[in-house]
PDB file of C-alpha atoms in Angstrom:
ATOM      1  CA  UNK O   1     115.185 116.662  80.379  1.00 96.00           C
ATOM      2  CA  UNK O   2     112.796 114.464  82.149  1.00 98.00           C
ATOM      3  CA  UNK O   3     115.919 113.298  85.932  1.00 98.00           C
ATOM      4  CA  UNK O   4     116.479 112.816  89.492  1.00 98.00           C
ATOM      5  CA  UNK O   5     119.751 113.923  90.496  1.00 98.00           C
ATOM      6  CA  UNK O   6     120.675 112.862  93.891  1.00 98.00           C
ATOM      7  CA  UNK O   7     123.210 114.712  96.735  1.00 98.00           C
ATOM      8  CA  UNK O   8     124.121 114.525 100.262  1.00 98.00           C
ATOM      9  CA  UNK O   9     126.063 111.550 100.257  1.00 97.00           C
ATOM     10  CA  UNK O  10     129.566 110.749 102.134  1.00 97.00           C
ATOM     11  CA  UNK O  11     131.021 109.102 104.797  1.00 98.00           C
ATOM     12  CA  UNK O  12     129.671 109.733 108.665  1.00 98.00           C
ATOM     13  CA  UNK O  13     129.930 108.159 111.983  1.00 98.00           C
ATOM     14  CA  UNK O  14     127.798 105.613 113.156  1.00 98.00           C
ATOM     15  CA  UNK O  15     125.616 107.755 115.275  1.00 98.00           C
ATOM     16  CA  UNK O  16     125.649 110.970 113.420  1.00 98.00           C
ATOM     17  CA  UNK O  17     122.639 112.101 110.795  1.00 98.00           C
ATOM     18  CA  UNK O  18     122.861 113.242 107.665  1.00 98.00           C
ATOM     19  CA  UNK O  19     120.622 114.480 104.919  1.00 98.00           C
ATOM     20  CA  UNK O  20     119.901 113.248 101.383  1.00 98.00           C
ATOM     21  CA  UNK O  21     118.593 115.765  98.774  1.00 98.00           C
ATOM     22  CA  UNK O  22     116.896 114.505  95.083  1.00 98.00           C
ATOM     23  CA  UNK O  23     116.524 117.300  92.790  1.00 98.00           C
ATOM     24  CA  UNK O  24     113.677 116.278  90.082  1.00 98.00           C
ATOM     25  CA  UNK O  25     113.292 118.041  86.775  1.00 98.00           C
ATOM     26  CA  UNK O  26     111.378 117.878  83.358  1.00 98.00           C
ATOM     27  CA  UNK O  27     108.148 117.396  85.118  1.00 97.00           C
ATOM     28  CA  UNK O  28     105.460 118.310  87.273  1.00 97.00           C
ATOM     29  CA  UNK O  29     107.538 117.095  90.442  1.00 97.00           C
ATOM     30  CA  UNK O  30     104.460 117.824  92.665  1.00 97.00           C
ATOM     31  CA  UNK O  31     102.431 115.216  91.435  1.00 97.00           C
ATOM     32  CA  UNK O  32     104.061 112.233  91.578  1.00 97.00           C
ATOM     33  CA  UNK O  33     104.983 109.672  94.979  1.00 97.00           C
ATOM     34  CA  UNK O  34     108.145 109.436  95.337  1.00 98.00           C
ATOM     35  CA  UNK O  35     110.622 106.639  97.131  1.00 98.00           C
ATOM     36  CA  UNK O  36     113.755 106.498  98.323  1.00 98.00           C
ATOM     37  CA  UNK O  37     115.531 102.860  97.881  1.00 98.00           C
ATOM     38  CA  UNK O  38     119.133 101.518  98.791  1.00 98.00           C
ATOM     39  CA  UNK O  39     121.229  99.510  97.721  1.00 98.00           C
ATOM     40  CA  UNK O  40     124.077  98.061 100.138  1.00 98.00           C
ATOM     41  CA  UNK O  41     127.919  97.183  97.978  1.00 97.00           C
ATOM     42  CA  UNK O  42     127.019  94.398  96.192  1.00 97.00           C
ATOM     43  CA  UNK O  43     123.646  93.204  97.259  1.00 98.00           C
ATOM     44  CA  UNK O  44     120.702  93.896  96.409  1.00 98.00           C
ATOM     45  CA  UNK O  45     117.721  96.360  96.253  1.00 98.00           C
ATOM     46  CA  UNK O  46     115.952  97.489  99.520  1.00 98.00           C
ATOM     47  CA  UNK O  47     113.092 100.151  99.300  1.00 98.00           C
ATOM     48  CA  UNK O  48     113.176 102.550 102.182  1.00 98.00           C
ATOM     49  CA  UNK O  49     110.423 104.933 101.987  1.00 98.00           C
ATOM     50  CA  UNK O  50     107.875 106.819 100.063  1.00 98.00           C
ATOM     51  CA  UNK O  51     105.989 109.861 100.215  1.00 97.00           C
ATOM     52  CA  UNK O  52     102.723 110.427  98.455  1.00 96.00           C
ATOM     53  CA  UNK O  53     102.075 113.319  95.644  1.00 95.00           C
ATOM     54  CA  UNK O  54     100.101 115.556  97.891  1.00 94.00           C
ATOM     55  CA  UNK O  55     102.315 114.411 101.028  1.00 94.00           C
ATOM     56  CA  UNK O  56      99.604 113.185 102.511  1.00 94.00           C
ATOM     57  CA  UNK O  57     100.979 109.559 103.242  1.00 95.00           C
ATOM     58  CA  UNK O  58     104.665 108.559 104.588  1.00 97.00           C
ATOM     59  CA  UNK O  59     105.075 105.127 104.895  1.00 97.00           C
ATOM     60  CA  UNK O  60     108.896 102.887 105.917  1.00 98.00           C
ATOM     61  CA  UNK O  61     110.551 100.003 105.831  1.00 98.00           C
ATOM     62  CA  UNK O  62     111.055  98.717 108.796  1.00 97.00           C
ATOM     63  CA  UNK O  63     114.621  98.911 109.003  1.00 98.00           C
ATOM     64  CA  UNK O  64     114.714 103.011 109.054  1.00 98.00           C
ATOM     65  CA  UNK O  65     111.240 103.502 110.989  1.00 98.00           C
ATOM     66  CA  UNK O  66     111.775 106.367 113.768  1.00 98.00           C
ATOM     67  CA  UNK O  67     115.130 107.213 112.401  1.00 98.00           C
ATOM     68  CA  UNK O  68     115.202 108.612 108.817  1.00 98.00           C
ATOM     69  CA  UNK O  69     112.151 110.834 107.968  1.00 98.00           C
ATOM     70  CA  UNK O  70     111.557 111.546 103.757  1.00 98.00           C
ATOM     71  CA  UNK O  71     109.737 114.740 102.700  1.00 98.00           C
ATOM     72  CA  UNK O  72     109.245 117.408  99.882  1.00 98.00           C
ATOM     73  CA  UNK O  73     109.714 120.766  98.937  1.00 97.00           C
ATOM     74  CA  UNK O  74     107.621 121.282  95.840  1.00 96.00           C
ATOM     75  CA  UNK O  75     109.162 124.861  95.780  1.00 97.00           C
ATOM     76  CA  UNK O  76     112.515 123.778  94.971  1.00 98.00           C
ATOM     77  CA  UNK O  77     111.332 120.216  93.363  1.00 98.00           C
ATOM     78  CA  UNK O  78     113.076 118.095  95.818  1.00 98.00           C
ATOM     79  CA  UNK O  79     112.817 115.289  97.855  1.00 98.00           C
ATOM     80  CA  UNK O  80     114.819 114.707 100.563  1.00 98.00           C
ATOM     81  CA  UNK O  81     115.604 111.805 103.487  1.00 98.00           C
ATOM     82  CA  UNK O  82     116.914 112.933 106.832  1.00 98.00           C
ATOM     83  CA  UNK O  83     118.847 109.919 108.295  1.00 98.00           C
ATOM     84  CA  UNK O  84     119.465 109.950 111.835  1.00 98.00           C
ATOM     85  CA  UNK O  85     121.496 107.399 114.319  1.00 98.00           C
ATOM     86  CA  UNK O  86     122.926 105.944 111.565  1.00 98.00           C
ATOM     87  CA  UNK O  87     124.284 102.630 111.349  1.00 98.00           C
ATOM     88  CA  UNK O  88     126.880 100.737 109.731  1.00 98.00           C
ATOM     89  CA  UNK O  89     124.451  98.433 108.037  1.00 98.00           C
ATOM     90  CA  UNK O  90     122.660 101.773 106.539  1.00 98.00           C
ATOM     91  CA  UNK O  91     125.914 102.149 104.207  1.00 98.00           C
ATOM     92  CA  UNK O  92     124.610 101.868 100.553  1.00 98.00           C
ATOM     93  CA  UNK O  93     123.654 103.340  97.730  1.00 98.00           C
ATOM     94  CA  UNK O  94     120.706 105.615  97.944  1.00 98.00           C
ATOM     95  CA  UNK O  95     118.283 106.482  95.266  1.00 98.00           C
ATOM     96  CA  UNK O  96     115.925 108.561  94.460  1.00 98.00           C
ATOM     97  CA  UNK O  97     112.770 107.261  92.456  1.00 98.00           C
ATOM     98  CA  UNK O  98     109.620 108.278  90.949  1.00 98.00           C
ATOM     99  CA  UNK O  99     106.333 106.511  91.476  1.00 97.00           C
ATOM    100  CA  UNK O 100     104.864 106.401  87.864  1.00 95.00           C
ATOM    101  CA  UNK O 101     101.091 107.610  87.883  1.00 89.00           C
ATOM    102  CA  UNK O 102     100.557 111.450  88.651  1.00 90.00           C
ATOM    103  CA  UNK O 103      97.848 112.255  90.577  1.00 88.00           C
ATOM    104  CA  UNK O 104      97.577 108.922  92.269  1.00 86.00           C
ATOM    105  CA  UNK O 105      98.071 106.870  95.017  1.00 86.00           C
ATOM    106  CA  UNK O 106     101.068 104.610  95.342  1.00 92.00           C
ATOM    107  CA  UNK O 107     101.319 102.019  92.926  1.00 93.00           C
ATOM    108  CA  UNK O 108     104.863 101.090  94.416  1.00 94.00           C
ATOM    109  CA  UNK O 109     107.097 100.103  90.970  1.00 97.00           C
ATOM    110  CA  UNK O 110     109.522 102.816  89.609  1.00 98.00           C
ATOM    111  CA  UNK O 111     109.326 104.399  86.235  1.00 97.00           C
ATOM    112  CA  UNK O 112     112.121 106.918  86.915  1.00 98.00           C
ATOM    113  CA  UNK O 113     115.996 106.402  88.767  1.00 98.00           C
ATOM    114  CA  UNK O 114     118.412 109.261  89.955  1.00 98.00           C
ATOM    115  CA  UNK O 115     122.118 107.796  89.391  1.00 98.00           C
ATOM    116  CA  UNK O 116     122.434 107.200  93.275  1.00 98.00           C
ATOM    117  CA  UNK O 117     124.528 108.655  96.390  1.00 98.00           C
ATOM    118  CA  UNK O 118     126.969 106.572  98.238  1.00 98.00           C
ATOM    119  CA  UNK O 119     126.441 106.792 102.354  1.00 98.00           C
ATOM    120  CA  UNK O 120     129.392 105.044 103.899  1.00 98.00           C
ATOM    121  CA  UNK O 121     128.779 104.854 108.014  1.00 98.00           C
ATOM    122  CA  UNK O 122     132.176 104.245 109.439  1.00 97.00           C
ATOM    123  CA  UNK O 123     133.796 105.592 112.484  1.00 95.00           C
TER     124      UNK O 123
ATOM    125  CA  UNK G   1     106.737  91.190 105.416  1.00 92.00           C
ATOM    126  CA  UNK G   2     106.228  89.415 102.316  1.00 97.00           C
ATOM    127  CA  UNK G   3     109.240  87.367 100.863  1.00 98.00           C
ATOM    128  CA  UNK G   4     110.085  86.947  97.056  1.00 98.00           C
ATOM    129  CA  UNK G   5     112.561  84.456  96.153  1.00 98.00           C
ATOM    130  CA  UNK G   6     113.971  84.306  92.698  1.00 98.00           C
ATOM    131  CA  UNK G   7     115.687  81.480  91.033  1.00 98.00           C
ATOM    132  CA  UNK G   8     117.766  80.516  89.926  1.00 98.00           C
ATOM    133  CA  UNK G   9     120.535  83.087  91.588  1.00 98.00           C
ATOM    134  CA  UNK G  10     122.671  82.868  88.848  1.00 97.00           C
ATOM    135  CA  UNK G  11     122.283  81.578  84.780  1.00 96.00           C
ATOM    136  CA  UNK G  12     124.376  81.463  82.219  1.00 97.00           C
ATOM    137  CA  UNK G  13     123.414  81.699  78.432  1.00 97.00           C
ATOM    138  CA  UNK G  14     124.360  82.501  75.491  1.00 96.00           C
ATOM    139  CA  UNK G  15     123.164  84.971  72.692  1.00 96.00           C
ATOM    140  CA  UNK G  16     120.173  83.649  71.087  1.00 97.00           C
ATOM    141  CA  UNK G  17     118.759  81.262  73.942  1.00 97.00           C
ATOM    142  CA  UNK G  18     115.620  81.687  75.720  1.00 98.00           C
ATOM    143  CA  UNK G  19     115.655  82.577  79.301  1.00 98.00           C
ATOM    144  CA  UNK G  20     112.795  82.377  81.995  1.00 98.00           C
ATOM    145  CA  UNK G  21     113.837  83.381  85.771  1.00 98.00           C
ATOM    146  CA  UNK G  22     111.059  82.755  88.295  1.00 98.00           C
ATOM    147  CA  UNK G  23     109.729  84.656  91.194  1.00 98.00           C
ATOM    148  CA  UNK G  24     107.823  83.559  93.930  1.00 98.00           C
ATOM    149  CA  UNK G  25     106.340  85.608  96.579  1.00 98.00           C
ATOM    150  CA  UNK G  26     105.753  84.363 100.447  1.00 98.00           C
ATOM    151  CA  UNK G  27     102.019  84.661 100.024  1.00 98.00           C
ATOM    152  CA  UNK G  28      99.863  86.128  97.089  1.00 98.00           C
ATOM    153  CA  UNK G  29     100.110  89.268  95.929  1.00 98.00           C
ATOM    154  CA  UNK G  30      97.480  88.570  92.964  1.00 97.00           C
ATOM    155  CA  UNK G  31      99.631  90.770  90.015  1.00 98.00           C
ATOM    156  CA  UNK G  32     101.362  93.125  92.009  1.00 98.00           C
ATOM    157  CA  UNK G  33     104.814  92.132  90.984  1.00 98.00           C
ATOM    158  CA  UNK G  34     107.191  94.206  88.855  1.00 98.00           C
ATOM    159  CA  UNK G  35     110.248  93.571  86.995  1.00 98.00           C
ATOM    160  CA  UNK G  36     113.939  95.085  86.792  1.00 98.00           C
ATOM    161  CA  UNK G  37     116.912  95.395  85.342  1.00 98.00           C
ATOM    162  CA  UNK G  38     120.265  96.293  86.448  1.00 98.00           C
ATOM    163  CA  UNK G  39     123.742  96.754  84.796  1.00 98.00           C
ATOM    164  CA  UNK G  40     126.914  97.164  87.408  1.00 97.00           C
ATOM    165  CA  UNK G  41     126.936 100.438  88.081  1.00 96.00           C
ATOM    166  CA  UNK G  42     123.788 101.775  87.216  1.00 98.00           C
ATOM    167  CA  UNK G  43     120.242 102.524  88.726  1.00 98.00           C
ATOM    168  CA  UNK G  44     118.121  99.494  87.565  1.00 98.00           C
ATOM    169  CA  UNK G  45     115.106  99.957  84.771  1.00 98.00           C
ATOM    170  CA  UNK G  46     112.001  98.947  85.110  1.00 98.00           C
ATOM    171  CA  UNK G  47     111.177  96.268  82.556  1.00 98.00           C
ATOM    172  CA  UNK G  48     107.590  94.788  83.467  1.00 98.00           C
ATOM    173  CA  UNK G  49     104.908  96.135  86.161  1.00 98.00           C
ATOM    174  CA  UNK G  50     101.792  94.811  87.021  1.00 98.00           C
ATOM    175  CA  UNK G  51     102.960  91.386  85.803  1.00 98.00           C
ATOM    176  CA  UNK G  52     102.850  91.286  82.169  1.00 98.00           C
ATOM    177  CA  UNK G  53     102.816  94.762  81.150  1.00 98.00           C
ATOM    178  CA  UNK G  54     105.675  96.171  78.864  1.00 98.00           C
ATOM    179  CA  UNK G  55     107.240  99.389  80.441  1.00 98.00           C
ATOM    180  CA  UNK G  56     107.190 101.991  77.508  1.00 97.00           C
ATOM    181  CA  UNK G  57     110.777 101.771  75.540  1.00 98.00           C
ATOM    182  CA  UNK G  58     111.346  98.009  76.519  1.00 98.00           C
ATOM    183  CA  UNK G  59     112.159  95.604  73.435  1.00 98.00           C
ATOM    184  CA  UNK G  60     109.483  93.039  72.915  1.00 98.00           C
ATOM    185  CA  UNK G  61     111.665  90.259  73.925  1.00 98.00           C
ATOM    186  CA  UNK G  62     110.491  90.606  77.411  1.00 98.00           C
ATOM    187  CA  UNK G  63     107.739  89.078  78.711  1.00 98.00           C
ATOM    188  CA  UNK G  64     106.216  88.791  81.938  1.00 98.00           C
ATOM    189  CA  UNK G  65     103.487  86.530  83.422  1.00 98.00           C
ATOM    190  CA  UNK G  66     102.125  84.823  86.491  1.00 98.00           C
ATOM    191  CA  UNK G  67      99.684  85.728  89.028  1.00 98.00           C
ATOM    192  CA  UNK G  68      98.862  84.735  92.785  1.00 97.00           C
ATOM    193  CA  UNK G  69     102.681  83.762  94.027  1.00 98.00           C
ATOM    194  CA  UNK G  70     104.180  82.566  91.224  1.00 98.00           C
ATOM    195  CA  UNK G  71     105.373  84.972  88.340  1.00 98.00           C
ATOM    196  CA  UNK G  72     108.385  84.705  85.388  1.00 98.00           C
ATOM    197  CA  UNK G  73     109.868  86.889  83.502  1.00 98.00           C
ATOM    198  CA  UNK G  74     111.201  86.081  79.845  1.00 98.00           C
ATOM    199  CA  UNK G  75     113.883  86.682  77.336  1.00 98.00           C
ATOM    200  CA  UNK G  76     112.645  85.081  74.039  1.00 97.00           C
ATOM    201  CA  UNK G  77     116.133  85.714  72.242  1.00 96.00           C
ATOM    202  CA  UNK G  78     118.626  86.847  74.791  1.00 97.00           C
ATOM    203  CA  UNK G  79     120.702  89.949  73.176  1.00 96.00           C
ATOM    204  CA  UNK G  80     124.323  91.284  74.336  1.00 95.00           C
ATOM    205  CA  UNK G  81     122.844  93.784  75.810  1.00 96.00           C
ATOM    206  CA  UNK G  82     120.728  92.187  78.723  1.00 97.00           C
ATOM    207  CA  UNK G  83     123.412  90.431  80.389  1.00 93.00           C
ATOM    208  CA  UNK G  84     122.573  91.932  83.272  1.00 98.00           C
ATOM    209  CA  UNK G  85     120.841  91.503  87.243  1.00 98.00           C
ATOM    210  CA  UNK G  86     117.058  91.067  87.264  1.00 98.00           C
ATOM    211  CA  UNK G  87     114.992  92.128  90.135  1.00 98.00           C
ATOM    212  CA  UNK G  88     111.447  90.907  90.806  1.00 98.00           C
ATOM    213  CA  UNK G  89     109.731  93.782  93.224  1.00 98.00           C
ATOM    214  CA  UNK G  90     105.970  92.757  95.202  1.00 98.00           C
ATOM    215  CA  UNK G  91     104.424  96.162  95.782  1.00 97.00           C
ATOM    216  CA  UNK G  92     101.341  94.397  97.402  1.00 97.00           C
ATOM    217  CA  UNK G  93     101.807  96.161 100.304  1.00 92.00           C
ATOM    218  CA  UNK G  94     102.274  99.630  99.920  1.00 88.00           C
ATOM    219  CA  UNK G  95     104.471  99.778 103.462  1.00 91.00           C
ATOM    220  CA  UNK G  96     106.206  96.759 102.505  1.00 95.00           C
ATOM    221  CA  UNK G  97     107.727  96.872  99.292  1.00 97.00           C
ATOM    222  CA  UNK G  98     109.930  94.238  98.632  1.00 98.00           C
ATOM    223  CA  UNK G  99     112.131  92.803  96.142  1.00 98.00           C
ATOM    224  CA  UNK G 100     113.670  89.504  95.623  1.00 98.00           C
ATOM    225  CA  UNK G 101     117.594  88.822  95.688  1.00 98.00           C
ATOM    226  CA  UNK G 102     118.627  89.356  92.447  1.00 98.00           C
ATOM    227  CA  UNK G 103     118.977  87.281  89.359  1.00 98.00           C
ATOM    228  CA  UNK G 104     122.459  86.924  88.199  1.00 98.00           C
ATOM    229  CA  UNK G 105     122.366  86.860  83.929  1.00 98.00           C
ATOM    230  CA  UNK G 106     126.224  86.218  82.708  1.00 96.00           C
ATOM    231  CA  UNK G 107     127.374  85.153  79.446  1.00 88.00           C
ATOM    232  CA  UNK G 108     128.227  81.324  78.304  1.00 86.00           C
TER     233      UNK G 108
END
């Protein structure tokens, strides 16, 4: 069964880090970009990162540059975001998402969701 | 980074009608402008990349279309089922993906 399943998620103190994982299965997890994107209660959608197939490439939004960091373990077909100094405007939903060509650069739509974490950043 | 505005915010319609939501990006981004869909809840699905083409699985009553900084998406005979929020998404920019505020779809 072709999913992202994501983990990690909670509540943490403004300040504090914390690390998402994304556990991809039914396919070849090494070859495709993947993203992470947010989604704050009850607005809307905000990418936040993606890392190319071969790992190659990192690029952020410019919200989370120098604080969260996104990278891969092919070995365990995961994808993960470190978040550090987190805010209170960082609470959201975070998911995991597949870029949709294999082999390829970053076309930047998503042909495959996880169901989401929750990250709540309250003291 | 580029801007996408949709409109209307919000629409409401009824089972049957024909709806068109616009998007329209801060600068051009030639076709690189993809469609969503989300129900509460849920991870949104993508509907429409590149423009116009039909993500694999989607029902025909979609339609996408547009180019340069203007682009709309299409529901020839709305169905029960896609009362939902719409998402346009530029991915011009590979560090600067962004999508547009949401598209609110409720029922008449």
């Amino acid at each position: 069964q072709v999913q992202l399943v994501e983990s990690g998620g909670g509540v943490v103190q403004p300040g504090r880090s914390l690390r998402l994982s994304c556990a991809a299965s039914g396919f070849t997890f090494s070859s495709f970009a993947m993203h992470w994107v947010r989604q704050a209660p009850g607005k809307g959608l905000e990418w936040v990162a993606v890392i190319s197939y071969d790992g190659s490439n990192k690029y952020y939004a410019d919200s989370v540059k120098g604080r969260f960091t996104i990278s891969t373990d092919n070995s365990k077909n995961t994808l993960y975001l470190q978040m550090n100094s987190l805010r209170a405007e960082d609470t959201a939903v975070y998911y995991c998402a597949r870029d949709p060509m294999p082999s390829w650069g970053v076309l930047g739509y998503f042909d495959l969701w996880g169901r989401g974490t929750l990250i709540t950043v309250s003291s | 980074d580029i801007q996408m505005t949709q409109s209307p915010s919000s629409l409401s319609a009824s089972v049957g009608d024909r709806v068109t939501i616009t998007c329209r990006a801060s600068q051009s981004i030639s076709s690189y402008l993809n469609w969503y869909q989300q129900k509460p809840g849920k991870a949104p699905n993508l509907l429409i990349y590149t423009a116009s083409n039909l993500q694999s699985g989607v029902p025909s009553r979609f339609s996408g279309s547009g180019s340069g900084a203007d682009f709309t998406l299409t529901i020839s005979s709305l169905q029960p089922e896609d009362f939902a929020t719409y998402y346009c998404q530029q991915t011009y920019t590979t560090g600067g993906i962004t999508f547009g505020q949401g598209t609110r779809l409720e029922i008449e």
